[in-house]
Coordinates of C-alpha atoms in Angstrom, one line a residue:
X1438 CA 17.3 52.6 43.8
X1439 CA 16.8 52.8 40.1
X1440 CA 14.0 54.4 38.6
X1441 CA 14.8 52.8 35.3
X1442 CA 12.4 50.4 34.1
X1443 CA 13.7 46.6 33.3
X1444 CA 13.8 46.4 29.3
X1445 CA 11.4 44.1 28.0
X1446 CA 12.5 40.3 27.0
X1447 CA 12.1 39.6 23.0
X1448 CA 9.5 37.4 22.6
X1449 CA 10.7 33.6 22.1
X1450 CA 10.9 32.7 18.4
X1451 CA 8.7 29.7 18.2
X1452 CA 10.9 27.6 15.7
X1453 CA 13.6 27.2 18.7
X1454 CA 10.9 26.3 21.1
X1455 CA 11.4 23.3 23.0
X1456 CA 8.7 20.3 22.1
X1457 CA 7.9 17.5 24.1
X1458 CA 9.3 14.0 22.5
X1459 CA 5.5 13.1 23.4
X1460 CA 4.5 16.0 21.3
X1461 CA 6.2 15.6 18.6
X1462 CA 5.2 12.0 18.3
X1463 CA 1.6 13.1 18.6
X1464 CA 1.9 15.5 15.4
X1465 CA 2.9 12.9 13.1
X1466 CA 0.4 11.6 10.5
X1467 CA 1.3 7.4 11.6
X1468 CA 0.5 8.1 15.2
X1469 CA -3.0 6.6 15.7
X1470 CA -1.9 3.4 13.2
X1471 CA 1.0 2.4 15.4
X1472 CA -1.2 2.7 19.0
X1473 CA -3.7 0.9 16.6
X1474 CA -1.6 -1.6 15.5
X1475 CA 0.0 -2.4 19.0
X1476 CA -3.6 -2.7 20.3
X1477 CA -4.8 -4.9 18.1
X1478 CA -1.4 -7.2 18.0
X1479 CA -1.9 -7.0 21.8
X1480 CA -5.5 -8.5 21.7
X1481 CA -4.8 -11.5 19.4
X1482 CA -2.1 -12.4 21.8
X1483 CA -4.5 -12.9 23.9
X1484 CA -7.3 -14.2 22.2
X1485 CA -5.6 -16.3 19.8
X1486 CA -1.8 -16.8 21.5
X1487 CA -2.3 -20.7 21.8
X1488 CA -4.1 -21.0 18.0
X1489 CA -0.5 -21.0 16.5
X1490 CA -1.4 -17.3 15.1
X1491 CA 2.4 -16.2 16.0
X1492 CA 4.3 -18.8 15.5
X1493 CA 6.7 -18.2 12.8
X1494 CA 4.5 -19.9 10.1
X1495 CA 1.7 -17.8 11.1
X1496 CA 3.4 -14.2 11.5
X1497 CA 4.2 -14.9 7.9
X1498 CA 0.8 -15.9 7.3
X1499 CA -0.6 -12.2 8.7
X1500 CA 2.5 -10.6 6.8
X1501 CA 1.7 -11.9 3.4
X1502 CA -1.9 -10.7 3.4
X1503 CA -0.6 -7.1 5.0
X1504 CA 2.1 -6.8 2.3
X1505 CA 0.0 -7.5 -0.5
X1506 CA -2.3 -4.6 0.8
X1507 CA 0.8 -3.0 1.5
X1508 CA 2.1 -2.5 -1.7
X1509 CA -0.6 -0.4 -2.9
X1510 CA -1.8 1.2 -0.1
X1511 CA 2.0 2.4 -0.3
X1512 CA 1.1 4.1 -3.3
X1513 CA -2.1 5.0 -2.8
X1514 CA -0.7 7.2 0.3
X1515 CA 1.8 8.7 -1.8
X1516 CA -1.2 9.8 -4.2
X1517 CA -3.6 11.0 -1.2
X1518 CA -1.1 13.2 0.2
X1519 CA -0.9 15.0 -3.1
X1520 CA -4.8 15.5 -3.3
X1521 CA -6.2 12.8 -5.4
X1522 CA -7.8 9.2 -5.1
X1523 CA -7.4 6.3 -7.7
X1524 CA -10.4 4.2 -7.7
X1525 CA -9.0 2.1 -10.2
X1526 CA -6.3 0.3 -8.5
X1527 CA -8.3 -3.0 -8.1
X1528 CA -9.3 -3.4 -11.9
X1529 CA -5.5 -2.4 -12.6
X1530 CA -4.5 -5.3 -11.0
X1531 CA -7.1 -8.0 -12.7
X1532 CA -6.5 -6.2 -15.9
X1533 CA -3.1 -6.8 -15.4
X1534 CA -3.0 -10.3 -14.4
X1535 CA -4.6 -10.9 -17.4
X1536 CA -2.2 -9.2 -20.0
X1537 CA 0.8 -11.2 -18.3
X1538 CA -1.3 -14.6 -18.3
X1539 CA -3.1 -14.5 -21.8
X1540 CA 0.3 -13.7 -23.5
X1541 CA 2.4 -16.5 -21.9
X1542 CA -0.6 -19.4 -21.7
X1543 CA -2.2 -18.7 -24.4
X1544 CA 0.3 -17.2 -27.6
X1545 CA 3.6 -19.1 -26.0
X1546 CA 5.0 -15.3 -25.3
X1547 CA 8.5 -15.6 -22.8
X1548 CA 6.9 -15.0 -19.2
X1549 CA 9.6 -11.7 -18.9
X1550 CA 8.0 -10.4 -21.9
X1551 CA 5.1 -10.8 -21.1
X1552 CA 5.8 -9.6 -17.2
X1553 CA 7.2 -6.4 -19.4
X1554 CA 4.0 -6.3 -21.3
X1555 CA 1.7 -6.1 -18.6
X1556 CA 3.5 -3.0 -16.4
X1557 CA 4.4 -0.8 -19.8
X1558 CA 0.0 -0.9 -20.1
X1559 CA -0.4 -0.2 -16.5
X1560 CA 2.0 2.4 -16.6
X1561 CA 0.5 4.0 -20.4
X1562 CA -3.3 3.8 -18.1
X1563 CA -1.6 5.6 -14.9
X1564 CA -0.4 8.4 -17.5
X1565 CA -3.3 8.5 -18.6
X1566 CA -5.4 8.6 -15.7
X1567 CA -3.3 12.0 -14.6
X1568 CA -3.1 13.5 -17.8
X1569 CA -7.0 13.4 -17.8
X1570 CA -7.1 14.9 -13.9
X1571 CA -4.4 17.5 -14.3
X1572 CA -6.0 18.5 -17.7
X1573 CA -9.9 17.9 -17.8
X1574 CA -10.0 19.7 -14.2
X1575 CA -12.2 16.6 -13.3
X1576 CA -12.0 15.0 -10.0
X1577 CA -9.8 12.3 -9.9
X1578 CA -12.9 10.7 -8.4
X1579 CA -14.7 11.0 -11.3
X1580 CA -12.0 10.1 -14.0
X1581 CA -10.6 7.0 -11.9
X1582 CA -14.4 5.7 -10.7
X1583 CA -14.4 5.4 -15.0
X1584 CA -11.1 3.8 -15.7
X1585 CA -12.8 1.0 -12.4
X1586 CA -15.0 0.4 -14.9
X1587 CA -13.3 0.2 -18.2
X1588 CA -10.4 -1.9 -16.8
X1589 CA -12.8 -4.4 -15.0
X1590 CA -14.8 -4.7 -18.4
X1591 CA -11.3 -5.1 -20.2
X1592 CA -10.1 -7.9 -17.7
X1593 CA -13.6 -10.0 -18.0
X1594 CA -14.1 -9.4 -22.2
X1595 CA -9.8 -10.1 -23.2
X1596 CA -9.9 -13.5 -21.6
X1597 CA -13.9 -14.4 -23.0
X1598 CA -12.4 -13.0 -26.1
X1599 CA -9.0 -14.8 -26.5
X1600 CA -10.0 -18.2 -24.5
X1601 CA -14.0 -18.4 -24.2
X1602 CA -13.3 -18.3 -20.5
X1603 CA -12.4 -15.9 -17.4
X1604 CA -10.0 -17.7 -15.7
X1605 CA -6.4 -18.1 -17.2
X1606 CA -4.1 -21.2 -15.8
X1607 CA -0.5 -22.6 -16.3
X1608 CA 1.4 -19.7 -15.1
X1609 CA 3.4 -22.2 -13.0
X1610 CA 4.6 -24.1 -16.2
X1611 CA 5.6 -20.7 -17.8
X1612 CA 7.3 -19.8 -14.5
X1613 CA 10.1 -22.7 -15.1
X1614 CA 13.9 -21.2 -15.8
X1615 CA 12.2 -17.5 -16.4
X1616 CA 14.9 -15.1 -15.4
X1617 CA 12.5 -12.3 -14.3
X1618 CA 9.9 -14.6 -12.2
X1619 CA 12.1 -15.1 -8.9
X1620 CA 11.5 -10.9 -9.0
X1621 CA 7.7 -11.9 -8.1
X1622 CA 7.8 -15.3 -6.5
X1623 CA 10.0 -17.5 -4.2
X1624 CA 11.3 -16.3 -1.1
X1625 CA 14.0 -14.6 0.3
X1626 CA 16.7 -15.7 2.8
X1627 CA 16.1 -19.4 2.5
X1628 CA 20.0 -20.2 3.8
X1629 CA 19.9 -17.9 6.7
X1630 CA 16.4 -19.4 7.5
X1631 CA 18.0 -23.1 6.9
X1632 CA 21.2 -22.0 9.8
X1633 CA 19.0 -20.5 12.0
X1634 CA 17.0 -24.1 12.0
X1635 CA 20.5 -26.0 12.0
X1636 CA 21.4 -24.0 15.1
X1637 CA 18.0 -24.3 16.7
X1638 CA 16.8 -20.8 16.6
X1639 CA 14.1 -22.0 13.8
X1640 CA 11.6 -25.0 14.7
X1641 CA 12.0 -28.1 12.4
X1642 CA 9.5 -30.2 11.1
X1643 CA 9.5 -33.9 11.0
X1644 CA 12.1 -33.9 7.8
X1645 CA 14.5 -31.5 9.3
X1646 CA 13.5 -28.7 7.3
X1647 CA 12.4 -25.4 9.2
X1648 CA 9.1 -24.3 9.6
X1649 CA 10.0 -20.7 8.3
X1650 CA 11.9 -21.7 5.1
X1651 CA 12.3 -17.8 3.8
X1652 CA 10.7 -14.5 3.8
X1653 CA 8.3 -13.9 0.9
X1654 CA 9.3 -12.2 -1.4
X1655 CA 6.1 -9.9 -1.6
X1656 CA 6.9 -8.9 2.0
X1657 CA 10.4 -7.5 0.0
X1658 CA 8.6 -5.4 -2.0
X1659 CA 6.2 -4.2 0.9
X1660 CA 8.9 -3.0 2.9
X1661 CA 11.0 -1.7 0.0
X1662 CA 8.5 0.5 -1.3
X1663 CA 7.5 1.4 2.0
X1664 CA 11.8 3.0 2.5
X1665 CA 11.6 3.9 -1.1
X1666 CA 8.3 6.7 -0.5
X1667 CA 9.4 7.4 3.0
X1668 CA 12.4 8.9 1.7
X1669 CA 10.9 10.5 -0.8
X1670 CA 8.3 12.0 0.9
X1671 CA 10.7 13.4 3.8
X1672 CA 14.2 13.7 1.9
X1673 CA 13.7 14.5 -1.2
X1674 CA 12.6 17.9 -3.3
X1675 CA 9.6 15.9 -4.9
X1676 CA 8.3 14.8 -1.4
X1677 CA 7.9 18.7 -0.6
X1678 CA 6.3 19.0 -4.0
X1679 CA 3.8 16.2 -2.9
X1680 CA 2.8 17.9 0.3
X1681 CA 2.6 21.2 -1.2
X1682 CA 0.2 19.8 -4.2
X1683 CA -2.2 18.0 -1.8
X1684 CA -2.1 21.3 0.6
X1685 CA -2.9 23.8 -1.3
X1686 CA -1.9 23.3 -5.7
X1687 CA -2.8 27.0 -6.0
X1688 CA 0.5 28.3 -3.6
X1689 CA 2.1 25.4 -5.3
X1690 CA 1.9 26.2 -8.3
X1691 CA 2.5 30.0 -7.3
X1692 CA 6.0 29.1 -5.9
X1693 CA 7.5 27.2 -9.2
X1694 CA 6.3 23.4 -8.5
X1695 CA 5.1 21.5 -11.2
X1696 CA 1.7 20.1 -9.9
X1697 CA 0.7 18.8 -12.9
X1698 CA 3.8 16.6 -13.6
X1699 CA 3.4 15.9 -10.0
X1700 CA 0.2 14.6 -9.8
X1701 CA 0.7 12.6 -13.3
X1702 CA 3.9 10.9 -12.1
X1703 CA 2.1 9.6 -8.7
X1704 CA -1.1 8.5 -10.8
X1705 CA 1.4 5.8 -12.9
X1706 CA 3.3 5.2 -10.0
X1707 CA -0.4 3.8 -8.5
X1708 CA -0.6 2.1 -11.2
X1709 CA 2.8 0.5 -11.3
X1710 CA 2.3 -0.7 -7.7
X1711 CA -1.1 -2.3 -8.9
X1712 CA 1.0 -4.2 -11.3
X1713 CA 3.5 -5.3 -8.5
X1714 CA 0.4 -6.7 -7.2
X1715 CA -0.9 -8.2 -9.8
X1716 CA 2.5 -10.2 -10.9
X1717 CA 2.8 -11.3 -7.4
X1718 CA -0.3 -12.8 -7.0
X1719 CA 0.1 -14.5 -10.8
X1720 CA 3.1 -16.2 -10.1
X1721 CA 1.7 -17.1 -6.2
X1722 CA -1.7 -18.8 -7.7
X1723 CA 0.1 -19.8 -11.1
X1724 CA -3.3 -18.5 -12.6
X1725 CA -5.1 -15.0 -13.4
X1726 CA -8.8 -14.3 -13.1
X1727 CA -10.8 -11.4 -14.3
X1728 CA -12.3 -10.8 -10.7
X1729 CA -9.2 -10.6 -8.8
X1730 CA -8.4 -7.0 -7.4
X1731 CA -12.4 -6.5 -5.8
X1732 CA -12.9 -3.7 -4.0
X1733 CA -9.1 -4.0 -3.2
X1734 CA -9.1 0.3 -4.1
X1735 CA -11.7 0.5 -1.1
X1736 CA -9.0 -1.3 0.7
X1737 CA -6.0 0.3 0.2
X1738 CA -7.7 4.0 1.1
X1739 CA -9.2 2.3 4.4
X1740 CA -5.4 1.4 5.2
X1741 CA -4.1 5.2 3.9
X1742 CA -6.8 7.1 6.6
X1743 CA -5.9 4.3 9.0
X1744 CA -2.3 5.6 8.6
X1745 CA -3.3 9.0 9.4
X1746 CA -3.6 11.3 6.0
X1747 CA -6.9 13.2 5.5
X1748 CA -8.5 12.7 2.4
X1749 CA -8.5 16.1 1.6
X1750 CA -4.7 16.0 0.9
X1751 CA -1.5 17.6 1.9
X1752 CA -1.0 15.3 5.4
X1753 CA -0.1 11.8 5.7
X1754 CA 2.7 9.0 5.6
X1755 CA 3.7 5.9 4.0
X1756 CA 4.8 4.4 7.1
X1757 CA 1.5 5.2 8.2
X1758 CA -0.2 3.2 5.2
X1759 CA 2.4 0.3 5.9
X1760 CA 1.3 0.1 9.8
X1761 CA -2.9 0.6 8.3
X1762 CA -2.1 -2.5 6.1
X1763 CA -0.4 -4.4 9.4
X1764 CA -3.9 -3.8 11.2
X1765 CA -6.0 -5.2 7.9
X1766 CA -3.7 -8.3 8.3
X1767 CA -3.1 -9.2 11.0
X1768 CA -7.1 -8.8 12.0
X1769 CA -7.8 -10.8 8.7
X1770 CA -6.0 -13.5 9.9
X1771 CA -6.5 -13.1 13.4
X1772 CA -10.6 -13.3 12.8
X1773 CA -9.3 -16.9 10.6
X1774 CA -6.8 -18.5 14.1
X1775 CA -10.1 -17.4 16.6
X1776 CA -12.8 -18.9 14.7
X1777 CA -15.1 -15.8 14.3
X1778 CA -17.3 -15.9 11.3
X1779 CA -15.4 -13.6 8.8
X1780 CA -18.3 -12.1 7.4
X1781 CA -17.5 -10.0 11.0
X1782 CA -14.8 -8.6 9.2
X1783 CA -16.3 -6.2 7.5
X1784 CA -17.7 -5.1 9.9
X1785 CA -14.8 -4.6 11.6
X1786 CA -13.4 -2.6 8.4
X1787 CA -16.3 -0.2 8.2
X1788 CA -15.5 0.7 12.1
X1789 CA -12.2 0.4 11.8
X1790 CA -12.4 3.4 9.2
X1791 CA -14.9 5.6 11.4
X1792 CA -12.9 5.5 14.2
X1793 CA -9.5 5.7 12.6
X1794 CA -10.8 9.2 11.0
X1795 CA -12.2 10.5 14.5
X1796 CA -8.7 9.5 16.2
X1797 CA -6.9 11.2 13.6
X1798 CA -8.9 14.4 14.1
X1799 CA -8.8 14.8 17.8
X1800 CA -4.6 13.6 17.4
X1801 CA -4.5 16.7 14.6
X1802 CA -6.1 19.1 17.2
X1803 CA -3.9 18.1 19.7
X1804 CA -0.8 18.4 17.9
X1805 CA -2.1 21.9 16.4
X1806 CA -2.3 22.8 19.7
X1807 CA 0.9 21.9 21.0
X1808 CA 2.5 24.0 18.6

C-alpha cells in the first residue's frame, strides 16, 4: 500500500459554480414585484372576476393608469439605480402641460411646435437639475425638492399670467390634422383589433364594432421605454456605468466612468419622460391644468422600491419599475370594479411600500447568501 498522501483538490472557482434557476431568480432586483404582482392579479380575480374588471375593456382600463405611472417610474428607476432621486417629476409634467397648451390655445402656435416647445424646456430643467447635483455636491434631494417647487409655482403663475386662469382647454381643436399628435394620442392596432372582432376572437358591441378597438398608445410608450432601459441597463457600456455610479461614484470615477455626465444625462432623461407624460395626458383630456402631476414623484419612487432597487443606489431594474406600476394599476382600478372606498388606497400605497422594502431585504439576504 502507498504511503503517499492523495494531493489535495483545488478549491472550486466560484464563477463556474452551478446556481440554482430558483436562485438565480431570487437575486434579481424585480423578484418581489412579479410574486407581487401575480398576487395581487390573483386576488381581484377573485374579488372582482364577475365586476367586468378583466374583460378586455377593463384590462385596458388597469393598463392605462399602470402605463401612465409607467413611463416615469421607467425613468425614475433608471435614475435611482445611479444614486439619485428627482422630486420634481410631478411639477415637470404640469409645467409641461402648460407650455404645450398656452402656446397652441392661446397664441395660435402649430400644436408640433408647440409639442417641441414643451420637451426642449423639460429637457434645458433635467440638465439643469444634474448640472446643479454633480456640481454643487448637494443632494439631489435637496436640489430637485426646489425645482418641486419652482416648476409647480411656474405651472399655476404662466397660465394666471397669460389667461387669468389655471386651467387651459381646446387642445382637442388644436389636435385636428397635427402631424406629431397621433405620437401622443389615438391607439394602436385598430385593424388587427377590427379582424380579431370580424373573426370572433374580440366581443362586439351592439353596432358591430369591438369592444377593444386598439391598444393605447400610452401603453406603446410604456412598454417601449421599459425595452429601451432594459437594454441599456444590461447590454450596453452606459448601463454598467449606471450601476457603478449608484454603487459606489468614488471606484467609478476611479476606474475612468464619467459619473458626472452620467448622472446629468439620466436627470434630463427624468425629465423627458415627465414630458412624455405630460403630452399624453394633454392630448387624452384635450386640456392642461396647473395641478396635474400631484404627488405623482411620490408615486413613481413607491413603484421603483416596489420593483426591487434600494434607494441607496447601485441595485435595481426597469422591469422591476414596470411590474411596481402594474401593481399601482391594477389595485387602483381594482379598489374602483369592487366598490371599496378609494380613500383605502392610500392606505394600501403606504403598506404596499413598507412591505415591498422588507421583502426586498430579506430576498437581498437570501440571494447574498446563495452566492
Amino acid at each position: 500500500m502507498s504511503d503517499t498522501a492523495p494531493s489535495p483538490q483545488p478549491p472550486t472557482d466560484e464563477r463556474v459554480q452551478h446556481v440554482s434557476v430558483f436562485k438565480r431568480l431570487l437575486s434579481r432586483p424585480e423578484c418581489g414585484a412579479v410574486a407581487g404582482a401575480f398576487l395581487v392579479m390573483v386576488f381581484f380575480v377573485i374579488a372582482a372576476g364577475d365586476t367586468g374588471m378583466f374583460t378586455g375593456t377593463g384590462i385596458i382600463n388597469f393598463l392605462e393608469v399602470a402605463a401612465m405611472l409607467g413611463i416615469i417610474a421607467v425613468a425614475a428607476a433608471l435614475l435611482m439605480i445611479g444614486g439619485e432621486f428627482d422630486l420634481s417629476i410631478g411639477s415637470m409634467i404640469g409645467f409641461v402641460g402648460m407650455l404645450i397648451a398656452i402656446p397652441a390655445i392661446e397664441y395660435g402656435w402649430p400644436l408640433w411646435s408647440a409639442l417641441l416647445f414643451g420637451f426642449v424646456c423639460a429637457l434645458l430643467v433635467g440638465l439643469l437639475n444634474g448640472w446643479l447635483v454633480v456640481r454643487t455636491g448637494l443632494p439631489s434631494f435637496i436640489v430637485t425638492l426646489g425645482f418641486l417647487f419652482i416648476l409647480r409655482g411656474l405651472a399655476i403663475g404662466l397660465p394666471r399670467l397669460f389667461t387669468d386662469r389655471t386651467q387651459v382647454g381646446g387642445v382637442h381643436e388644436a389636435m385636428q390634422n397635427d402631424w406629431l399628435a397621433p405620437l401622443f394620442s389615438g391607439e394602436v392596432g385598430t385593424g388587427l383589433f377590427q379582424w380579431l372582432a370580424d373573426i370572433g376572437v374580440i366581443a362586439t358591441n351592439f353596432a358591430g364594432n369591438p369592444t377593444v378597438s386598439g391598444i393605447p398608445v400610452s401603453i406603446v410608450w410604456w412598454f417601449g421605454l421599459t425595452a429601451v432601459a432594459t437594454w441599456v441597463l444590461l447590454g450596453t457600456r452606459f448601463g454598467n456605468w449606471i450601476f457603478a455610479c449608484g454603487g459606489d461614484p468614488n471606484a467609478a470615477r476611479n476606474v475612468g466612468v464619467p459619473v458626472k455626465r452620467v448622472k446629468i444625462a439620466l436627470f434630463a432623461f427624468t425629465a423627458l419622460c415627465a414630458a412624455i407624460y405630460a403630452a399624453l395626458q394633454v392630448m387624452d383630456t384635450g386640456s392642461a391644468d396647473s395641478m396635474r402631476g400631484m404627488l405623482k414623484e411620490l408615486q413613481a419612487i413607491i413603484a421603483v422600491v416596489i420593483g426591487g432597487a434600494l434607494l441607496t443606489g447601485g441595485y435595481g431594474s426597469a422591469i422591476g419599475a414596470t411590474f411596481g406600476a402594474l401593481i399601482f394599476g391594477t389595485v387602483q382600478m381594482g379598489i374602483f370594479y369592487t366598490g371599496v372606498n378609494t380613500d383605502w388606497f392610500q392606505v394600501f400605497l403606504g403598506a404596499m411600500l413598507l412591505v415591498a422594502v422588507l421583502f426586498n431585504n430579506y430576498v437581498r439576504k437570501k440571494a447574498l447568501e446563495a452566492k
